[in-house]
Amino acid sequence: DGGITQSPKYLFRKEGQNVTLSCEQNLNHDAMYWYRQDPGQGLRLIYYSQIVNDFQKGDIAEGYSVSREKKESFPLTVTSAQKNPTAFYLCASSRSGNQPQHFGDGTRLSIL
Amino acid sequence: AQSVTQLDSHVSVSEGTPVLLRCNYSSSYSPSLFWYVQHPNKGLQLLLKYTSAATLVKGINGFEAEFKKSETSFHLTKPSAHMSDAAEYFCVVGRRNYGGSQGNLIFGKGTKLSVKP
Protein backbone atom coordinates (compact mmCIF):
# COMPACT_ATOMS: atom_id res chain seq x y z
CA ASP A 1 0.00 0.00 0.00
CA GLY A 2 1.20 3.53 -0.75
CA GLY A 3 1.56 5.90 2.13
CA ILE A 4 3.69 8.03 4.39
CA THR A 5 5.88 6.55 7.10
CA GLN A 6 7.09 8.60 10.02
CA SER A 7 9.62 7.33 12.50
CA PRO A 8 10.10 7.01 15.34
CA LYS A 9 6.62 7.19 16.84
CA TYR A 10 8.01 8.55 20.12
CA LEU A 11 11.24 10.49 20.57
CA PHE A 12 12.94 12.03 23.56
CA ARG A 13 15.42 14.87 23.41
CA LYS A 14 17.98 15.92 25.95
CA GLU A 15 18.88 19.56 26.52
CA GLY A 16 21.24 20.89 23.85
CA GLN A 17 20.69 17.93 21.57
CA ASN A 18 19.61 17.91 17.93
CA VAL A 19 17.18 15.20 16.88
CA THR A 20 15.99 14.16 13.43
CA LEU A 21 12.50 12.97 12.56
CA SER A 22 12.15 10.76 9.52
CA CYS A 23 9.45 11.03 6.85
CA GLU A 24 9.29 8.74 3.81
CA GLN A 25 6.56 8.54 1.16
CA ASN A 26 5.99 6.10 -1.69
CA LEU A 27 3.10 8.00 -3.28
CA ASN A 28 5.32 9.64 -5.90
CA HIS A 29 4.20 13.04 -4.63
CA ASP A 30 6.23 16.11 -5.50
CA ALA A 31 5.35 18.19 -2.43
CA MET A 32 6.06 17.39 1.21
CA TYR A 33 5.28 19.26 4.43
CA TRP A 34 6.10 19.31 8.12
CA TYR A 35 3.56 20.49 10.69
CA ARG A 36 3.68 20.98 14.40
CA GLN A 37 0.53 20.28 16.42
CA ASP A 38 -0.03 21.63 19.91
CA PRO A 39 -3.27 21.17 21.88
CA GLY A 40 -5.94 23.69 20.84
CA GLN A 41 -3.75 25.30 18.16
CA GLY A 42 -4.46 23.18 15.12
CA LEU A 43 -1.61 22.55 12.71
CA ARG A 44 1.18 25.04 12.11
CA LEU A 45 3.45 24.75 9.09
CA ILE A 46 7.17 24.41 9.80
CA TYR A 47 8.69 23.80 6.34
CA TYR A 48 7.49 22.60 2.98
CA SER A 49 9.11 21.44 -0.22
CA GLN A 50 7.50 21.59 -3.65
CA ILE A 51 10.30 19.79 -5.44
CA VAL A 52 13.55 17.96 -4.77
CA ASN A 53 16.44 20.17 -3.59
CA ASP A 54 14.13 23.06 -2.79
CA PHE A 55 12.18 23.99 0.35
CA GLN A 56 10.53 27.03 1.94
CA LYS A 57 10.07 28.18 5.51
CA GLY A 58 6.65 27.96 7.02
CA ASP A 59 5.21 30.11 9.77
CA ILE A 60 7.30 28.59 12.57
CA ALA A 61 10.62 27.56 10.96
CA GLU A 62 12.90 28.96 13.68
CA GLY A 63 14.83 26.21 15.44
CA TYR A 64 14.13 23.63 12.73
CA SER A 65 15.94 22.54 9.57
CA VAL A 66 15.08 20.22 6.67
CA SER A 67 16.59 18.69 3.57
CA ARG A 68 15.04 17.27 0.39
CA GLU A 69 17.73 15.27 -1.37
CA LYS A 70 15.32 12.61 -2.62
CA LYS A 71 11.72 12.81 -3.75
CA GLU A 72 10.68 10.18 -1.23
CA SER A 73 12.30 11.65 1.86
CA PHE A 74 11.92 14.89 3.84
CA PRO A 75 13.64 14.63 7.24
CA LEU A 76 13.12 17.30 9.88
CA THR A 77 15.84 18.22 12.39
CA VAL A 78 14.78 19.83 15.63
CA THR A 79 17.82 21.79 16.74
CA SER A 80 18.87 22.88 20.21
CA ALA A 81 17.76 26.40 19.20
CA GLN A 82 14.14 25.27 19.39
CA LYS A 83 13.41 26.04 23.03
CA ASN A 84 9.98 24.48 23.22
CA PRO A 85 10.13 21.35 21.05
CA THR A 86 7.60 19.23 22.92
CA ALA A 87 4.79 18.62 20.40
CA PHE A 88 3.26 16.19 17.95
CA TYR A 89 4.95 16.44 14.53
CA LEU A 90 3.11 15.51 11.36
CA CYS A 91 4.54 14.96 7.90
CA ALA A 92 2.36 15.18 4.80
CA SER A 93 2.67 14.98 1.03
CA SER A 94 0.62 16.00 -1.98
CA ARG A 95 0.86 15.89 -5.75
CA SER A 96 1.04 19.67 -5.87
CA GLY A 97 -0.93 22.90 -5.46
CA ASN A 98 -4.50 22.48 -4.21
CA GLN A 99 -4.37 18.71 -4.08
CA PRO A 100 -5.28 17.12 -0.75
CA GLN A 101 -2.43 16.27 1.55
CA HIS A 102 -1.84 12.76 2.82
CA PHE A 103 -0.52 12.48 6.37
CA GLY A 104 1.73 10.16 8.28
CA ASP A 105 0.87 8.95 11.79
CA GLY A 106 3.11 11.47 13.49
CA THR A 107 6.06 11.57 15.89
CA ARG A 108 5.58 12.71 19.45
CA LEU A 109 8.67 14.53 20.72
CA SER A 110 9.27 15.11 24.40
CA ILE A 111 12.04 16.67 26.47
CA LEU A 112 13.96 14.58 29.00
CA ALA B 1 -6.56 36.88 2.22
CA GLN B 2 -8.01 33.49 2.97
CA SER B 3 -9.02 32.17 6.35
CA VAL B 4 -11.10 29.44 7.93
CA THR B 5 -13.01 29.46 11.21
CA GLN B 6 -14.40 26.44 12.99
CA LEU B 7 -17.18 27.80 15.13
CA ASP B 8 -17.08 25.17 17.89
CA SER B 9 -14.01 23.85 19.64
CA HIS B 10 -15.97 20.97 21.16
CA VAL B 11 -19.22 19.26 20.16
CA SER B 12 -20.87 16.48 22.14
CA VAL B 13 -23.64 14.25 20.77
CA SER B 14 -25.33 11.02 21.75
CA GLU B 15 -24.84 7.90 19.67
CA GLY B 16 -27.46 7.69 16.94
CA THR B 17 -28.17 11.44 16.84
CA PRO B 18 -27.13 13.82 14.04
CA VAL B 19 -23.72 15.49 13.90
CA LEU B 20 -23.16 19.09 12.78
CA LEU B 21 -19.66 20.59 12.76
CA ARG B 22 -19.61 24.17 11.58
CA CYS B 23 -17.03 25.85 9.36
CA ASN B 24 -16.93 29.30 7.78
CA TYR B 25 -14.33 30.38 5.29
CA SER B 26 -13.10 33.58 3.72
CA SER B 27 -11.73 33.62 0.20
CA SER B 28 -11.52 36.10 -2.64
CA TYR B 29 -12.18 33.36 -5.18
CA SER B 30 -13.97 30.02 -5.27
CA PRO B 31 -11.89 27.93 -2.91
CA SER B 32 -11.02 24.29 -2.55
CA LEU B 33 -12.34 23.07 0.79
CA PHE B 34 -11.58 19.94 2.75
CA TRP B 35 -12.56 18.18 5.94
CA TYR B 36 -10.03 15.99 7.70
CA VAL B 37 -10.47 13.72 10.73
CA GLN B 38 -7.81 12.91 13.33
CA HIS B 39 -8.09 10.09 15.85
CA PRO B 40 -5.89 10.28 18.97
CA ASN B 41 -2.18 9.97 18.27
CA LYS B 42 -2.80 9.48 14.57
CA GLY B 43 -2.31 11.53 11.43
CA LEU B 44 -5.08 13.33 9.59
CA GLN B 45 -7.32 11.43 7.19
CA LEU B 46 -9.19 13.11 4.36
CA LEU B 47 -12.97 12.85 4.83
CA LEU B 48 -14.10 14.79 1.78
CA LYS B 49 -13.20 17.62 -0.56
CA TYR B 50 -15.04 20.32 -2.49
CA THR B 51 -13.52 21.55 -5.74
CA SER B 52 -16.34 23.55 -7.41
CA ALA B 53 -18.32 20.63 -8.80
CA ALA B 54 -21.43 19.57 -6.82
CA THR B 55 -22.16 21.75 -3.79
CA LEU B 56 -23.17 18.72 -1.71
CA VAL B 57 -20.11 16.58 -1.20
CA LYS B 58 -20.26 13.03 0.11
CA GLY B 59 -17.32 11.64 2.00
CA ILE B 60 -16.28 8.52 3.80
CA ASN B 61 -18.00 6.98 6.83
CA GLY B 62 -21.37 8.58 6.02
CA PHE B 63 -20.20 12.20 6.34
CA GLU B 64 -21.19 14.91 3.93
CA ALA B 65 -20.71 18.66 3.63
CA GLU B 66 -22.55 21.38 1.77
CA PHE B 67 -20.81 24.34 0.18
CA LYS B 68 -22.92 27.49 0.60
CA LYS B 69 -21.32 30.42 -1.14
CA SER B 70 -23.89 32.95 0.09
CA GLU B 71 -23.13 31.98 3.68
CA THR B 72 -19.41 31.25 3.11
CA SER B 73 -19.94 28.01 4.98
CA PHE B 74 -18.91 24.40 4.57
CA HIS B 75 -20.53 22.57 7.47
CA LEU B 76 -19.93 18.86 8.03
CA THR B 77 -22.88 16.62 8.85
CA LYS B 78 -23.73 13.01 9.53
CA PRO B 79 -27.26 11.72 10.10
CA SER B 80 -26.42 9.32 12.90
CA ALA B 81 -23.31 9.42 15.10
CA HIS B 82 -21.36 6.31 15.93
CA MET B 83 -18.98 5.84 18.84
CA SER B 84 -16.11 5.46 16.36
CA ASP B 85 -16.77 9.02 15.09
CA ALA B 86 -15.28 10.45 18.28
CA ALA B 87 -12.21 12.35 17.03
CA GLU B 88 -11.00 15.82 16.10
CA TYR B 89 -12.17 17.32 12.81
CA PHE B 90 -10.37 19.98 10.81
CA CYS B 91 -11.86 22.25 8.16
CA VAL B 92 -9.24 23.32 5.59
CA VAL B 93 -9.11 25.91 2.81
CA GLY B 94 -6.84 25.36 -0.17
CA ARG B 95 -4.89 28.19 -1.70
CA ARG B 96 -4.81 28.59 -5.45
CA ASN B 97 -1.03 28.86 -5.26
CA TYR B 98 1.47 28.37 -2.51
CA GLY B 99 1.24 31.30 -0.13
CA GLY B 100 4.71 32.01 1.14
CA SER B 101 5.13 30.90 4.72
CA GLN B 102 1.60 29.46 4.87
CA GLY B 103 2.05 26.83 2.18
CA ASN B 104 -0.96 25.70 0.16
CA LEU B 105 -3.47 24.79 2.88
CA ILE B 106 -4.95 26.81 5.74
CA PHE B 107 -6.19 24.71 8.67
CA GLY B 108 -8.93 25.57 11.10
CA LYS B 109 -8.16 25.05 14.78
CA GLY B 110 -10.22 21.89 14.96
CA THR B 111 -13.46 20.68 16.55
CA LYS B 112 -13.33 17.82 18.99
CA LEU B 113 -16.34 15.54 18.65
CA SER B 114 -17.41 13.48 21.64
CA VAL B 115 -20.02 10.73 21.25
CA LYS B 116 -21.93 9.57 24.32
CA PRO B 117 -23.35 6.05 24.50
Coordinates of C-alpha atoms in Angstrom, one line a residue:
Chain A
D1 CA 0.0 0.0 0.0
G2 CA 1.2 3.5 -0.8
G3 CA 1.6 5.9 2.1
I4 CA 3.7 8.0 4.4
T5 CA 5.9 6.5 7.1
Q6 CA 7.1 8.6 10.0
S7 CA 9.6 7.3 12.5
P8 CA 10.1 7.0 15.3
K9 CA 6.6 7.2 16.8
Y10 CA 8.0 8.6 20.1
L11 CA 11.2 10.5 20.6
F12 CA 12.9 12.0 23.6
R13 CA 15.4 14.9 23.4
K14 CA 18.0 15.9 25.9
E15 CA 18.9 19.6 26.5
G16 CA 21.2 20.9 23.9
Q17 CA 20.7 17.9 21.6
N18 CA 19.6 17.9 17.9
V19 CA 17.2 15.2 16.9
T20 CA 16.0 14.2 13.4
L21 CA 12.5 13.0 12.6
S22 CA 12.2 10.8 9.5
C23 CA 9.4 11.0 6.9
E24 CA 9.3 8.7 3.8
Q25 CA 6.6 8.5 1.2
N26 CA 6.0 6.1 -1.7
L27 CA 3.1 8.0 -3.3
N28 CA 5.3 9.6 -5.9
H29 CA 4.2 13.0 -4.6
D30 CA 6.2 16.1 -5.5
A31 CA 5.4 18.2 -2.4
M32 CA 6.1 17.4 1.2
Y33 CA 5.3 19.3 4.4
W34 CA 6.1 19.3 8.1
Y35 CA 3.6 20.5 10.7
R36 CA 3.7 21.0 14.4
Q37 CA 0.5 20.3 16.4
D38 CA 0.0 21.6 19.9
P39 CA -3.3 21.2 21.9
G40 CA -5.9 23.7 20.8
Q41 CA -3.8 25.3 18.2
G42 CA -4.5 23.2 15.1
L43 CA -1.6 22.6 12.7
R44 CA 1.2 25.0 12.1
L45 CA 3.5 24.7 9.1
I46 CA 7.2 24.4 9.8
Y47 CA 8.7 23.8 6.3
Y48 CA 7.5 22.6 3.0
S49 CA 9.1 21.4 -0.2
Q50 CA 7.5 21.6 -3.6
I51 CA 10.3 19.8 -5.4
V52 CA 13.6 18.0 -4.8
N53 CA 16.4 20.2 -3.6
D54 CA 14.1 23.1 -2.8
F55 CA 12.2 24.0 0.3
Q56 CA 10.5 27.0 1.9
K57 CA 10.1 28.2 5.5
G58 CA 6.7 28.0 7.0
D59 CA 5.2 30.1 9.8
I60 CA 7.3 28.6 12.6
A61 CA 10.6 27.6 11.0
E62 CA 12.9 29.0 13.7
G63 CA 14.8 26.2 15.4
Y64 CA 14.1 23.6 12.7
S65 CA 15.9 22.5 9.6
V66 CA 15.1 20.2 6.7
S67 CA 16.6 18.7 3.6
R68 CA 15.0 17.3 0.4
E69 CA 17.7 15.3 -1.4
K70 CA 15.3 12.6 -2.6
K71 CA 11.7 12.8 -3.7
E72 CA 10.7 10.2 -1.2
S73 CA 12.3 11.6 1.9
F74 CA 11.9 14.9 3.8
P75 CA 13.6 14.6 7.2
L76 CA 13.1 17.3 9.9
T77 CA 15.8 18.2 12.4
V78 CA 14.8 19.8 15.6
T79 CA 17.8 21.8 16.7
S80 CA 18.9 22.9 20.2
A81 CA 17.8 26.4 19.2
Q82 CA 14.1 25.3 19.4
K83 CA 13.4 26.0 23.0
N84 CA 10.0 24.5 23.2
P85 CA 10.1 21.3 21.0
T86 CA 7.6 19.2 22.9
A87 CA 4.8 18.6 20.4
F88 CA 3.3 16.2 18.0
Y89 CA 4.9 16.4 14.5
L90 CA 3.1 15.5 11.4
C91 CA 4.5 15.0 7.9
A92 CA 2.4 15.2 4.8
S93 CA 2.7 15.0 1.0
S94 CA 0.6 16.0 -2.0
R95 CA 0.9 15.9 -5.8
S96 CA 1.0 19.7 -5.9
G97 CA -0.9 22.9 -5.5
N98 CA -4.5 22.5 -4.2
Q99 CA -4.4 18.7 -4.1
P100 CA -5.3 17.1 -0.7
Q101 CA -2.4 16.3 1.6
H102 CA -1.8 12.8 2.8
F103 CA -0.5 12.5 6.4
G104 CA 1.7 10.2 8.3
D105 CA 0.9 9.0 11.8
G106 CA 3.1 11.5 13.5
T107 CA 6.1 11.6 15.9
R108 CA 5.6 12.7 19.5
L109 CA 8.7 14.5 20.7
S110 CA 9.3 15.1 24.4
I111 CA 12.0 16.7 26.5
L112 CA 14.0 14.6 29.0
Chain B
A1 CA -6.6 36.9 2.2
Q2 CA -8.0 33.5 3.0
S3 CA -9.0 32.2 6.4
V4 CA -11.1 29.4 7.9
T5 CA -13.0 29.5 11.2
Q6 CA -14.4 26.4 13.0
L7 CA -17.2 27.8 15.1
D8 CA -17.1 25.2 17.9
S9 CA -14.0 23.9 19.6
H10 CA -16.0 21.0 21.2
V11 CA -19.2 19.3 20.2
S12 CA -20.9 16.5 22.1
V13 CA -23.6 14.3 20.8
S14 CA -25.3 11.0 21.7
E15 CA -24.8 7.9 19.7
G16 CA -27.5 7.7 16.9
T17 CA -28.2 11.4 16.8
P18 CA -27.1 13.8 14.0
V19 CA -23.7 15.5 13.9
L20 CA -23.2 19.1 12.8
L21 CA -19.7 20.6 12.8
R22 CA -19.6 24.2 11.6
C23 CA -17.0 25.9 9.4
N24 CA -16.9 29.3 7.8
Y25 CA -14.3 30.4 5.3
S26 CA -13.1 33.6 3.7
S27 CA -11.7 33.6 0.2
S28 CA -11.5 36.1 -2.6
Y29 CA -12.2 33.4 -5.2
S30 CA -14.0 30.0 -5.3
P31 CA -11.9 27.9 -2.9
S32 CA -11.0 24.3 -2.6
L33 CA -12.3 23.1 0.8
F34 CA -11.6 19.9 2.7
W35 CA -12.6 18.2 5.9
Y36 CA -10.0 16.0 7.7
V37 CA -10.5 13.7 10.7
Q38 CA -7.8 12.9 13.3
H39 CA -8.1 10.1 15.8
P40 CA -5.9 10.3 19.0
N41 CA -2.2 10.0 18.3
K42 CA -2.8 9.5 14.6
G43 CA -2.3 11.5 11.4
L44 CA -5.1 13.3 9.6
Q45 CA -7.3 11.4 7.2
L46 CA -9.2 13.1 4.4
L47 CA -13.0 12.9 4.8
L48 CA -14.1 14.8 1.8
K49 CA -13.2 17.6 -0.6
Y50 CA -15.0 20.3 -2.5
T51 CA -13.5 21.5 -5.7
S52 CA -16.3 23.6 -7.4
A53 CA -18.3 20.6 -8.8
A54 CA -21.4 19.6 -6.8
T55 CA -22.2 21.7 -3.8
L56 CA -23.2 18.7 -1.7
V57 CA -20.1 16.6 -1.2
K58 CA -20.3 13.0 0.1
G59 CA -17.3 11.6 2.0
I60 CA -16.3 8.5 3.8
N61 CA -18.0 7.0 6.8
G62 CA -21.4 8.6 6.0
F63 CA -20.2 12.2 6.3
E64 CA -21.2 14.9 3.9
A65 CA -20.7 18.7 3.6
E66 CA -22.6 21.4 1.8
F67 CA -20.8 24.3 0.2
K68 CA -22.9 27.5 0.6
K69 CA -21.3 30.4 -1.1
S70 CA -23.9 32.9 0.1
E71 CA -23.1 32.0 3.7
T72 CA -19.4 31.3 3.1
S73 CA -19.9 28.0 5.0
F74 CA -18.9 24.4 4.6
H75 CA -20.5 22.6 7.5
L76 CA -19.9 18.9 8.0
T77 CA -22.9 16.6 8.8
K78 CA -23.7 13.0 9.5
P79 CA -27.3 11.7 10.1
S80 CA -26.4 9.3 12.9
A81 CA -23.3 9.4 15.1
H82 CA -21.4 6.3 15.9
M83 CA -19.0 5.8 18.8
S84 CA -16.1 5.5 16.4
D85 CA -16.8 9.0 15.1
A86 CA -15.3 10.5 18.3
A87 CA -12.2 12.3 17.0
E88 CA -11.0 15.8 16.1
Y89 CA -12.2 17.3 12.8
F90 CA -10.4 20.0 10.8
C91 CA -11.9 22.3 8.2
V92 CA -9.2 23.3 5.6
V93 CA -9.1 25.9 2.8
G94 CA -6.8 25.4 -0.2
R95 CA -4.9 28.2 -1.7
R96 CA -4.8 28.6 -5.5
N97 CA -1.0 28.9 -5.3
Y98 CA 1.5 28.4 -2.5
G99 CA 1.2 31.3 -0.1
G100 CA 4.7 32.0 1.1
S101 CA 5.1 30.9 4.7
Q102 CA 1.6 29.5 4.9
G103 CA 2.1 26.8 2.2
N104 CA -1.0 25.7 0.2
L105 CA -3.5 24.8 2.9
I106 CA -4.9 26.8 5.7
F107 CA -6.2 24.7 8.7
G108 CA -8.9 25.6 11.1
K109 CA -8.2 25.1 14.8
G110 CA -10.2 21.9 15.0
T111 CA -13.5 20.7 16.6
K112 CA -13.3 17.8 19.0
L113 CA -16.3 15.5 18.7
S114 CA -17.4 13.5 21.6
V115 CA -20.0 10.7 21.2
K116 CA -21.9 9.6 24.3
P117 CA -23.4 6.0 24.5

